[in-house]
Amino acid sequence: MARLVEVALGQVELSLSQYRILMLLDRHAAVASKLAHHLAVSPPSVTAVVDGLVARGLVERRAQEGDRRRVEHALTGDGRRLLGEADARIDARFGEIASFLEASEAAEAAAGLQRWGEALDAYRSSRLEVKA
């Protein structure tokens, strides 16, 4: 499934890492260390990926409110548009594959993926609470 997502993202010239960062920033602006924690990678790895997104005008860096020494990252309008296009490409790809299932089976498969997503979100939240 990851390969299917990568193929769809390739159509909009995004890597899976870039896509994941855009998804996180679509929820709210974040500093590099928080992005790294959510992605389970090192801060320098996030910085390298974000540099490419900034260069393309998809993400902007700005001083964090209340602490001008800290830099947070935010999605730009272009970043939000490209994220929407990437989501549409992924949805189309999965829709194409789901067309080989009966409608009820496709709905069941989609609901299962949704439940896994909810479980992963809850798992990440619980890990954040433990570390806080």
CSV table of N, CA, C and O in Angstrom, one decimal:
chain,number,residue,atom,x,y,z
A,1,MET,N,0.8,-1.2,0.0
A,1,MET,CA,0.0,0.0,0.0
A,1,MET,C,0.9,1.3,0.0
A,1,MET,O,0.5,2.2,-0.6
A,2,ALA,N,2.0,1.2,0.7
A,2,ALA,CA,2.9,2.4,0.8
A,2,ALA,C,3.4,2.7,-0.6
A,2,ALA,O,3.5,3.8,-1.0
A,3,ARG,N,3.7,1.6,-1.4
A,3,ARG,CA,4.2,1.8,-2.8
A,3,ARG,C,3.1,2.5,-3.6
A,3,ARG,O,3.4,3.4,-4.5
A,4,LEU,N,1.8,2.2,-3.4
A,4,LEU,CA,0.7,2.8,-4.2
A,4,LEU,C,0.7,4.3,-3.9
A,4,LEU,O,0.5,5.1,-4.7
A,5,VAL,N,0.9,4.6,-2.6
A,5,VAL,CA,0.8,6.0,-2.2
A,5,VAL,C,2.0,6.7,-2.8
A,5,VAL,O,1.9,7.9,-3.3
A,6,GLU,N,3.2,6.1,-2.8
A,6,GLU,CA,4.4,6.7,-3.3
A,6,GLU,C,4.2,7.0,-4.8
A,6,GLU,O,4.6,8.1,-5.3
A,7,VAL,N,3.6,6.1,-5.6
A,7,VAL,CA,3.4,6.3,-7.0
A,7,VAL,C,2.4,7.5,-7.2
A,7,VAL,O,2.7,8.4,-8.0
A,8,ALA,N,1.4,7.6,-6.4
A,8,ALA,CA,0.4,8.7,-6.5
A,8,ALA,C,1.1,10.0,-6.2
A,8,ALA,O,0.9,11.0,-6.9
A,9,LEU,N,2.0,10.0,-5.2
A,9,LEU,CA,2.7,11.2,-4.8
A,9,LEU,C,3.7,11.6,-5.8
A,9,LEU,O,3.9,12.8,-6.0
A,10,GLY,N,4.3,10.7,-6.5
A,10,GLY,CA,5.2,11.0,-7.6
A,10,GLY,C,4.6,11.8,-8.7
A,10,GLY,O,5.3,12.6,-9.3
A,11,GLN,N,3.3,11.7,-8.8
A,11,GLN,CA,2.6,12.4,-9.9
A,11,GLN,C,2.5,13.9,-9.5
A,11,GLN,O,2.3,14.7,-10.4
A,12,VAL,N,2.7,14.3,-8.3
A,12,VAL,CA,2.7,15.7,-7.9
A,12,VAL,C,4.1,16.1,-7.3
A,12,VAL,O,4.3,17.1,-6.7
A,13,GLU,N,5.1,15.2,-7.6
A,13,GLU,CA,6.5,15.5,-7.2
A,13,GLU,C,6.7,15.7,-5.7
A,13,GLU,O,7.4,16.6,-5.3
A,14,LEU,N,6.1,14.8,-5.0
A,14,LEU,CA,6.3,14.8,-3.5
A,14,LEU,C,6.8,13.4,-3.1
A,14,LEU,O,6.4,12.4,-3.6
A,15,SER,N,7.7,13.4,-2.1
A,15,SER,CA,8.1,12.2,-1.5
A,15,SER,C,7.1,11.9,-0.3
A,15,SER,O,6.4,12.7,0.1
A,16,LEU,N,7.2,10.6,0.1
A,16,LEU,CA,6.3,10.3,1.3
A,16,LEU,C,6.7,11.1,2.5
A,16,LEU,O,5.8,11.6,3.2
A,17,SER,N,7.9,11.4,2.7
A,17,SER,CA,8.4,12.2,3.9
A,17,SER,C,7.8,13.7,3.7
A,17,SER,O,7.3,14.2,4.7
A,18,GLN,N,7.9,14.2,2.5
A,18,GLN,CA,7.4,15.6,2.3
A,18,GLN,C,5.9,15.6,2.5
A,18,GLN,O,5.3,16.5,3.1
A,19,TYR,N,5.2,14.6,2.0
A,19,TYR,CA,3.7,14.5,2.2
A,19,TYR,C,3.3,14.4,3.7
A,19,TYR,O,2.4,15.1,4.1
A,20,ARG,N,4.0,13.6,4.4
A,20,ARG,CA,3.7,13.5,5.8
A,20,ARG,C,3.9,14.8,6.6
A,20,ARG,O,3.1,15.2,7.4
A,21,ILE,N,5.0,15.6,6.2
A,21,ILE,CA,5.2,16.9,6.8
A,21,ILE,C,4.0,17.8,6.4
A,21,ILE,O,3.5,18.5,7.3
A,22,LEU,N,3.7,17.9,5.2
A,22,LEU,CA,2.6,18.7,4.7
A,22,LEU,C,1.3,18.4,5.5
A,22,LEU,O,0.5,19.2,5.9
A,23,MET,N,1.0,17.1,5.7
A,23,MET,CA,-0.2,16.6,6.4
A,23,MET,C,-0.1,17.2,7.9
A,23,MET,O,-1.2,17.7,8.4
A,24,LEU,N,1.0,17.0,8.5
A,24,LEU,CA,1.1,17.5,9.9
A,24,LEU,C,0.9,19.0,10.0
A,24,LEU,O,0.2,19.6,10.9
A,25,LEU,N,1.5,19.7,9.0
A,25,LEU,CA,1.4,21.2,9.0
A,25,LEU,C,0.1,21.7,8.6
A,25,LEU,O,-0.3,22.8,9.0
A,26,ASP,N,-0.7,20.9,8.0
A,26,ASP,CA,-2.1,21.2,7.6
A,26,ASP,C,-2.9,21.3,8.9
A,26,ASP,O,-3.9,22.1,8.9
A,27,ARG,N,-2.6,20.6,9.9
A,27,ARG,CA,-3.3,20.7,11.2
A,27,ARG,C,-2.9,21.9,12.0
A,27,ARG,O,-3.8,22.6,12.5
A,28,HIS,N,-1.6,22.2,12.0
A,28,HIS,CA,-1.1,23.4,12.7
A,28,HIS,C,0.4,23.6,12.5
A,28,HIS,O,1.1,22.6,12.2
A,29,ALA,N,0.8,24.8,12.7
A,29,ALA,CA,2.2,25.1,12.5
A,29,ALA,C,3.0,24.4,13.6
A,29,ALA,O,2.5,24.1,14.7
A,30,ALA,N,4.3,24.1,13.4
A,30,ALA,CA,5.1,23.3,14.3
A,30,ALA,C,6.5,23.6,14.2
A,30,ALA,O,7.0,24.0,13.1
A,31,VAL,N,7.3,23.5,15.3
A,31,VAL,CA,8.7,23.6,15.3
A,31,VAL,C,9.3,22.3,14.8
A,31,VAL,O,8.6,21.2,14.8
A,32,ALA,N,10.5,22.3,14.3
A,32,ALA,CA,11.2,21.1,13.7
A,32,ALA,C,11.2,19.9,14.7
A,32,ALA,O,11.0,18.8,14.3
A,33,SER,N,11.5,20.2,16.0
A,33,SER,CA,11.6,19.1,16.9
A,33,SER,C,10.3,18.4,17.1
A,33,SER,O,10.2,17.2,17.3
A,34,LYS,N,9.2,19.1,17.1
A,34,LYS,CA,7.8,18.5,17.2
A,34,LYS,C,7.5,17.7,15.9
A,34,LYS,O,7.0,16.6,16.0
A,35,LEU,N,7.9,18.2,14.8
A,35,LEU,CA,7.7,17.5,13.5
A,35,LEU,C,8.5,16.2,13.6
A,35,LEU,O,8.0,15.1,13.2
A,36,ALA,N,9.7,16.3,14.0
A,36,ALA,CA,10.6,15.1,14.1
A,36,ALA,C,10.0,14.1,15.0
A,36,ALA,O,10.0,12.9,14.7
A,37,HIS,N,9.5,14.5,16.2
A,37,HIS,CA,8.9,13.6,17.1
A,37,HIS,C,7.7,12.9,16.5
A,37,HIS,O,7.6,11.6,16.6
A,38,HIS,N,6.8,13.6,15.8
A,38,HIS,CA,5.6,13.0,15.2
A,38,HIS,C,6.0,12.0,14.1
A,38,HIS,O,5.3,11.0,13.9
A,39,LEU,N,7.1,12.3,13.4
A,39,LEU,CA,7.5,11.5,12.3
A,39,LEU,C,8.5,10.4,12.7
A,39,LEU,O,8.9,9.5,11.9
A,40,ALA,N,8.9,10.4,14.0
A,40,ALA,CA,9.9,9.5,14.5
A,40,ALA,C,11.2,9.5,13.8
A,40,ALA,O,11.7,8.4,13.4
A,41,VAL,N,11.7,10.7,13.5
A,41,VAL,CA,13.0,10.8,12.8
A,41,VAL,C,13.8,11.9,13.6
A,41,VAL,O,13.3,12.6,14.5
A,42,SER,N,15.0,12.1,13.2
A,42,SER,CA,15.9,13.1,13.9
A,42,SER,C,15.5,14.5,13.4
A,42,SER,O,15.1,14.6,12.2
A,43,PRO,N,15.7,15.5,14.2
A,43,PRO,CA,15.5,16.9,13.8
A,43,PRO,C,16.3,17.3,12.5
A,43,PRO,O,15.7,17.9,11.6
A,44,PRO,N,17.6,16.9,12.4
A,44,PRO,CA,18.3,17.2,11.1
A,44,PRO,C,17.6,16.6,9.9
A,44,PRO,O,17.6,17.2,8.8
A,45,SER,N,17.0,15.4,10.0
A,45,SER,CA,16.3,14.8,8.9
A,45,SER,C,15.1,15.6,8.5
A,45,SER,O,14.8,15.8,7.3
A,46,VAL,N,14.4,16.1,9.5
A,46,VAL,CA,13.2,17.0,9.2
A,46,VAL,C,13.7,18.2,8.5
A,46,VAL,O,13.1,18.7,7.6
A,47,THR,N,14.7,18.8,9.0
A,47,THR,CA,15.2,20.1,8.5
A,47,THR,C,15.6,19.9,7.0
A,47,THR,O,15.2,20.8,6.2
A,48,ALA,N,16.2,18.8,6.6
A,48,ALA,CA,16.6,18.6,5.2
A,48,ALA,C,15.3,18.5,4.4
A,48,ALA,O,15.3,19.1,3.3
A,49,VAL,N,14.3,17.8,4.8
A,49,VAL,CA,13.1,17.7,4.0
A,49,VAL,C,12.3,19.0,4.0
A,49,VAL,O,11.9,19.5,2.9
A,50,VAL,N,12.3,19.7,5.1
A,50,VAL,CA,11.6,21.0,5.2
A,50,VAL,C,12.3,22.0,4.3
A,50,VAL,O,11.7,22.9,3.6
A,51,ASP,N,13.6,22.0,4.2
A,51,ASP,CA,14.4,22.9,3.3
A,51,ASP,C,13.9,22.8,1.9
A,51,ASP,O,13.7,23.8,1.2
A,52,GLY,N,13.6,21.6,1.4
A,52,GLY,CA,13.1,21.4,0.1
A,52,GLY,C,11.7,21.9,-0.1
A,52,GLY,O,11.4,22.5,-1.1
A,53,LEU,N,10.9,21.8,0.9
A,53,LEU,CA,9.5,22.3,0.9
A,53,LEU,C,9.5,23.8,0.9
A,53,LEU,O,8.7,24.5,0.2
A,54,VAL,N,10.4,24.4,1.7
A,54,VAL,CA,10.5,25.9,1.7
A,54,VAL,C,11.0,26.4,0.4
A,54,VAL,O,10.4,27.4,-0.2
A,55,ALA,N,12.0,25.7,-0.2
A,55,ALA,CA,12.5,26.2,-1.5
A,55,ALA,C,11.4,26.1,-2.6
A,55,ALA,O,11.4,26.9,-3.5
A,56,ARG,N,10.5,25.2,-2.5
A,56,ARG,CA,9.4,25.1,-3.4
A,56,ARG,C,8.2,26.0,-3.1
A,56,ARG,O,7.2,26.1,-3.8
A,57,GLY,N,8.3,26.8,-2.0
A,57,GLY,CA,7.2,27.7,-1.6
A,57,GLY,C,6.0,27.0,-1.0
A,57,GLY,O,4.9,27.6,-0.9
A,58,LEU,N,6.2,25.7,-0.5
A,58,LEU,CA,5.1,25.0,0.1
A,58,LEU,C,5.0,25.1,1.6
A,58,LEU,O,3.9,24.9,2.2
A,59,VAL,N,6.1,25.5,2.2
A,59,VAL,CA,6.2,25.7,3.6
A,59,VAL,C,6.9,27.0,3.9
A,59,VAL,O,7.8,27.3,3.1
A,60,GLU,N,6.5,27.7,4.9
A,60,GLU,CA,7.3,28.9,5.3
A,60,GLU,C,7.8,28.8,6.7
A,60,GLU,O,7.2,28.1,7.6
A,61,ARG,N,8.9,29.4,7.0
A,61,ARG,CA,9.5,29.5,8.4
A,61,ARG,C,9.1,30.8,8.9
A,61,ARG,O,9.3,31.8,8.2
A,62,ARG,N,8.8,30.9,10.2
A,62,ARG,CA,8.5,32.2,10.8
A,62,ARG,C,8.8,32.1,12.3
A,62,ARG,O,8.8,31.0,12.9
A,63,ALA,N,9.1,33.2,12.9
A,63,ALA,CA,9.4,33.2,14.3
A,63,ALA,C,8.2,32.8,15.1
A,63,ALA,O,7.1,33.2,14.8
A,64,GLN,N,8.4,32.0,16.1
A,64,GLN,CA,7.3,31.5,16.9
A,64,GLN,C,6.8,32.6,17.8
A,64,GLN,O,7.6,33.3,18.4
A,65,GLU,N,5.5,32.7,17.9
A,65,GLU,CA,4.9,33.7,18.7
A,65,GLU,C,5.3,33.5,20.2
A,65,GLU,O,5.2,32.4,20.7
A,66,GLY,N,5.8,34.6,20.8
A,66,GLY,CA,6.2,34.5,22.2
A,66,GLY,C,7.6,34.1,22.4
A,66,GLY,O,8.1,34.3,23.5
A,67,ASP,N,8.3,33.6,21.4
A,67,ASP,CA,9.7,33.2,21.5
A,67,ASP,C,10.3,33.4,20.1
A,67,ASP,O,10.4,32.4,19.4
A,68,ARG,N,10.8,34.6,19.8
A,68,ARG,CA,11.3,34.9,18.5
A,68,ARG,C,12.5,34.1,18.1
A,68,ARG,O,12.9,34.0,17.0
A,69,ARG,N,13.2,33.4,19.1
A,69,ARG,CA,14.4,32.6,18.8
A,69,ARG,C,14.0,31.2,18.2
A,69,ARG,O,14.8,30.6,17.5
A,70,ARG,N,12.7,30.8,18.5
A,70,ARG,CA,12.3,29.5,17.9
A,70,ARG,C,11.6,29.7,16.6
A,70,ARG,O,10.8,30.7,16.4
A,71,VAL,N,11.8,28.9,15.7
A,71,VAL,CA,11.2,29.0,14.3
A,71,VAL,C,10.2,27.9,14.2
A,71,VAL,O,10.5,26.7,14.4
A,72,GLU,N,9.0,28.3,13.7
A,72,GLU,CA,8.0,27.3,13.4
A,72,GLU,C,7.8,27.2,11.9
A,72,GLU,O,8.1,28.1,11.2
A,73,HIS,N,7.2,26.1,11.5
A,73,HIS,CA,7.0,25.9,10.1
A,73,HIS,C,5.4,25.9,9.9
A,73,HIS,O,4.7,25.4,10.7
A,74,ALA,N,5.0,26.5,8.8
A,74,ALA,CA,3.6,26.6,8.5
A,74,ALA,C,3.4,26.3,7.0
A,74,ALA,O,4.3,26.6,6.2
A,75,LEU,N,2.3,25.7,6.7
A,75,LEU,CA,1.9,25.5,5.3
A,75,LEU,C,1.5,26.8,4.6
A,75,LEU,O,0.8,27.6,5.2
A,76,THR,N,2.0,27.0,3.4
A,76,THR,CA,1.6,28.1,2.6
A,76,THR,C,0.3,27.7,1.8
A,76,THR,O,-0.1,26.6,1.8
A,77,GLY,N,-0.3,28.7,1.1
A,77,GLY,CA,-1.4,28.4,0.3
A,77,GLY,C,-1.1,27.4,-0.8
A,77,GLY,O,-1.9,26.5,-1.1
A,78,ASP,N,0.1,27.6,-1.4
A,78,ASP,CA,0.6,26.6,-2.4
A,78,ASP,C,0.7,25.2,-1.8
A,78,ASP,O,0.4,24.2,-2.5
A,79,GLY,N,1.2,25.2,-0.6
A,79,GLY,CA,1.4,23.9,0.1
A,79,GLY,C,0.1,23.2,0.3
A,79,GLY,O,-0.1,22.0,0.1
A,80,ARG,N,-0.9,24.0,0.7
A,80,ARG,CA,-2.3,23.5,1.0
A,80,ARG,C,-2.9,23.0,-0.3
A,80,ARG,O,-3.5,21.9,-0.4
A,81,ARG,N,-2.7,23.7,-1.4
A,81,ARG,CA,-3.2,23.3,-2.7
A,81,ARG,C,-2.6,22.0,-3.2
A,81,ARG,O,-3.3,21.1,-3.7
A,82,LEU,N,-1.3,21.9,-3.1
A,82,LEU,CA,-0.6,20.7,-3.5
A,82,LEU,C,-1.0,19.5,-2.6
A,82,LEU,O,-1.1,18.4,-3.1
A,83,LEU,N,-1.1,19.7,-1.3
A,83,LEU,CA,-1.6,18.7,-0.4
A,83,LEU,C,-3.0,18.2,-0.9
A,83,LEU,O,-3.2,17.0,-0.9
A,84,GLY,N,-3.8,19.1,-1.2
A,84,GLY,CA,-5.2,18.7,-1.7
A,84,GLY,C,-5.1,17.9,-3.0
A,84,GLY,O,-5.8,16.9,-3.2
A,85,GLU,N,-4.2,18.3,-3.9
A,85,GLU,CA,-4.0,17.5,-5.1
A,85,GLU,C,-3.4,16.2,-4.9
A,85,GLU,O,-3.8,15.2,-5.5
A,86,ALA,N,-2.4,16.1,-3.9
A,86,ALA,CA,-1.8,14.8,-3.6
A,86,ALA,C,-2.9,13.9,-3.0
A,86,ALA,O,-3.0,12.7,-3.3
A,87,ASP,N,-3.7,14.4,-2.1
A,87,ASP,CA,-4.8,13.6,-1.5
A,87,ASP,C,-5.7,13.1,-2.6
A,87,ASP,O,-6.2,11.9,-2.5
A,88,ALA,N,-6.1,13.9,-3.6
A,88,ALA,CA,-7.0,13.5,-4.6
A,88,ALA,C,-6.3,12.4,-5.5
A,88,ALA,O,-7.0,11.4,-5.9
A,89,ARG,N,-5.0,12.5,-5.7
A,89,ARG,CA,-4.3,11.5,-6.5
A,89,ARG,C,-4.3,10.1,-5.7
A,89,ARG,O,-4.5,9.1,-6.3
A,90,ILE,N,-4.1,10.2,-4.4
A,90,ILE,CA,-4.1,9.0,-3.6
A,90,ILE,C,-5.5,8.4,-3.6
A,90,ILE,O,-5.6,7.2,-3.7
A,91,ASP,N,-6.5,9.2,-3.3
A,91,ASP,CA,-7.9,8.7,-3.3
A,91,ASP,C,-8.2,8.1,-4.7
A,91,ASP,O,-8.9,7.0,-4.7
A,92,ALA,N,-7.8,8.7,-5.8
A,92,ALA,CA,-8.1,8.1,-7.1
A,92,ALA,C,-7.4,6.7,-7.2
A,92,ALA,O,-8.0,5.8,-7.8
A,93,ARG,N,-6.2,6.7,-6.8
A,93,ARG,CA,-5.4,5.4,-6.9
A,93,ARG,C,-6.1,4.3,-6.1
A,93,ARG,O,-6.3,3.2,-6.6
A,94,PHE,N,-6.5,4.6,-4.9
A,94,PHE,CA,-7.2,3.6,-4.0
A,94,PHE,C,-8.6,3.3,-4.6
A,94,PHE,O,-9.0,2.2,-4.5
A,95,GLY,N,-9.2,4.3,-5.1
A,95,GLY,CA,-10.5,4.1,-5.7
A,95,GLY,C,-10.5,3.1,-6.9
A,95,GLY,O,-11.3,2.3,-7.1
A,96,GLU,N,-9.4,3.3,-7.7
A,96,GLU,CA,-9.2,2.4,-8.9
A,96,GLU,C,-9.0,1.0,-8.4
A,96,GLU,O,-9.6,0.0,-9.0
A,97,ILE,N,-8.3,0.8,-7.3
A,97,ILE,CA,-8.0,-0.5,-6.8
A,97,ILE,C,-9.3,-1.1,-6.2
A,97,ILE,O,-9.7,-2.3,-6.3
A,98,ALA,N,-10.0,-0.2,-5.4
A,98,ALA,CA,-11.2,-0.7,-4.8
A,98,ALA,C,-12.3,-1.1,-5.7
A,98,ALA,O,-13.2,-1.8,-5.4
A,99,SER,N,-12.2,-0.6,-7.0
A,99,SER,CA,-13.2,-0.9,-8.0
A,99,SER,C,-13.2,-2.4,-8.3
A,99,SER,O,-14.2,-2.9,-8.9
A,100,PHE,N,-12.2,-3.1,-7.9
A,100,PHE,CA,-12.1,-4.6,-8.1
A,100,PHE,C,-12.8,-5.3,-7.0
A,100,PHE,O,-12.9,-6.6,-7.0
A,101,LEU,N,-13.4,-4.6,-6.0
A,101,LEU,CA,-14.2,-5.2,-4.9
A,101,LEU,C,-15.6,-4.9,-5.1
A,101,LEU,O,-16.0,-3.9,-5.8
A,102,GLU,N,-16.5,-5.7,-4.5
A,102,GLU,CA,-17.9,-5.3,-4.4
A,102,GLU,C,-18.0,-4.1,-3.6
A,102,GLU,O,-17.2,-3.8,-2.7
A,103,ALA,N,-19.1,-3.3,-3.8
A,103,ALA,CA,-19.2,-2.0,-3.1
A,103,ALA,C,-19.2,-2.2,-1.6
A,103,ALA,O,-18.5,-1.4,-0.9
A,104,SER,N,-19.8,-3.2,-1.1
A,104,SER,CA,-19.9,-3.4,0.4
A,104,SER,C,-18.5,-3.8,0.9
A,104,SER,O,-18.1,-3.3,2.0
A,105,GLU,N,-17.7,-4.5,0.1
A,105,GLU,CA,-16.3,-4.9,0.5
A,105,GLU,C,-15.4,-3.7,0.5
A,105,GLU,O,-14.6,-3.5,1.4
A,106,ALA,N,-15.6,-2.8,-0.5
A,106,ALA,CA,-14.8,-1.6,-0.6
A,106,ALA,C,-15.1,-0.7,0.6
A,106,ALA,O,-14.2,-0.1,1.2
A,107,ALA,N,-16.4,-0.6,1.0
A,107,ALA,CA,-16.7,0.3,2.1
A,107,ALA,C,-16.2,-0.3,3.4
A,107,ALA,O,-15.7,0.4,4.3
A,108,GLU,N,-16.2,-1.6,3.5
A,108,GLU,CA,-15.6,-2.3,4.7
A,108,GLU,C,-14.1,-2.1,4.8
A,108,GLU,O,-13.6,-1.8,5.8
A,109,ALA,N,-13.4,-2.2,3.6
A,109,ALA,CA,-12.0,-2.0,3.6
A,109,ALA,C,-11.6,-0.5,4.0
A,109,ALA,O,-10.7,-0.3,4.8
A,110,ALA,N,-12.4,0.4,3.5
A,110,ALA,CA,-12.2,1.8,3.8
A,110,ALA,C,-12.4,2.1,5.3
A,110,ALA,O,-11.7,2.8,5.9
A,111,ALA,N,-13.5,1.5,5.8
A,111,ALA,CA,-13.8,1.7,7.3
A,111,ALA,C,-12.6,1.1,8.1
A,111,ALA,O,-12.3,1.6,9.1
A,112,GLY,N,-12.1,-0.1,7.7
A,112,GLY,CA,-11.0,-0.7,8.4
A,112,GLY,C,-9.7,0.2,8.4
A,112,GLY,O,-9.1,0.4,9.4
A,113,LEU,N,-9.4,0.8,7.2
A,113,LEU,CA,-8.3,1.8,7.2
A,113,LEU,C,-8.6,3.0,8.1
A,113,LEU,O,-7.6,3.4,8.8
A,114,GLN,N,-9.8,3.4,8.1
A,114,GLN,CA,-10.1,4.6,9.0
A,114,GLN,C,-9.9,4.2,10.5
A,114,GLN,O,-9.3,5.0,11.2
A,115,ARG,N,-10.3,3.0,10.8
A,115,ARG,CA,-10.1,2.6,12.2
A,115,ARG,C,-8.7,2.4,12.6
A,115,ARG,O,-8.2,2.8,13.7
A,116,TRP,N,-7.9,1.9,11.6
A,116,TRP,CA,-6.4,1.9,11.9
A,116,TRP,C,-5.8,3.3,12.1
A,116,TRP,O,-5.0,3.5,12.9
A,117,GLY,N,-6.3,4.2,11.3
A,117,GLY,CA,-5.8,5.6,11.4
A,117,GLY,C,-6.2,6.2,12.8
A,117,GLY,O,-5.4,6.8,13.4
A,118,GLU,N,-7.4,5.9,13.2
A,118,GLU,CA,-7.8,6.3,14.6
A,118,GLU,C,-7.0,5.7,15.7
A,118,GLU,O,-6.6,6.4,16.6
A,119,ALA,N,-6.7,4.4,15.5
A,119,ALA,CA,-5.9,3.7,16.5
A,119,ALA,C,-4.5,4.3,16.5
A,119,ALA,O,-3.9,4.5,17.6
A,120,LEU,N,-3.9,4.6,15.4
A,120,LEU,CA,-2.6,5.1,15.3
A,120,LEU,C,-2.5,6.5,16.0
A,120,LEU,O,-1.6,6.9,16.7
A,121,ASP,N,-3.6,7.3,15.7
A,121,ASP,CA,-3.6,8.7,16.3
A,121,ASP,C,-3.7,8.6,17.8
A,121,ASP,O,-3.0,9.3,18.6
A,122,ALA,N,-4.5,7.6,18.3
A,122,ALA,CA,-4.7,7.5,19.8
A,122,ALA,C,-3.3,7.0,20.4
A,122,ALA,O,-2.9,7.4,21.4
A,123,TYR,N,-2.7,6.1,19.7
A,123,TYR,CA,-1.4,5.6,20.1
A,123,TYR,C,-0.3,6.7,20.2
A,123,TYR,O,0.3,6.8,21.2
A,124,ARG,N,-0.3,7.5,19.2
A,124,ARG,CA,0.7,8.6,19.2
A,124,ARG,C,0.3,9.6,20.3
A,124,ARG,O,1.2,10.1,21.0
A,125,SER,N,-0.9,9.9,20.5
A,125,SER,CA,-1.3,10.8,21.6
A,125,SER,C,-0.9,10.2,23.0
A,125,SER,O,-0.5,11.0,23.8
A,126,SER,N,-1.1,8.9,23.2
A,126,SER,CA,-0.8,8.4,24.5
A,126,SER,C,0.7,8.4,24.7
A,126,SER,O,1.2,8.6,25.8
A,127,ARG,N,1.5,8.3,23.6
A,127,ARG,CA,3.0,8.3,23.8
A,127,ARG,C,3.4,9.8,24.1
A,127,ARG,O,4.3,10.0,24.9
A,128,LEU,N,2.7,10.8,23.5
A,128,LEU,CA,3.0,12.2,23.8
A,128,LEU,C,2.7,12.5,25.3
A,128,LEU,O,3.4,13.2,25.9
A,129,GLU,N,1.6,11.9,25.8
A,129,GLU,CA,1.2,12.2,27.2
A,129,GLU,C,2.2,11.6,28.2
A,129,GLU,O,2.5,12.2,29.2
A,130,VAL,N,2.7,10.4,27.8
A,130,VAL,CA,3.7,9.7,28.7
A,130,VAL,C,5.0,10.6,28.8
A,130,VAL,O,5.6,10.7,29.8
A,131,LYS,N,5.4,11.1,27.7
A,131,LYS,CA,6.7,11.9,27.6
A,131,LYS,C,6.5,13.3,28.2
A,131,LYS,O,7.5,13.9,28.6
A,132,ALA,N,5.3,13.8,28.3
A,132,ALA,CA,5.1,15.1,28.9
A,132,ALA,C,5.2,15.2,30.4
A,132,ALA,O,5.4,14.3,31.1
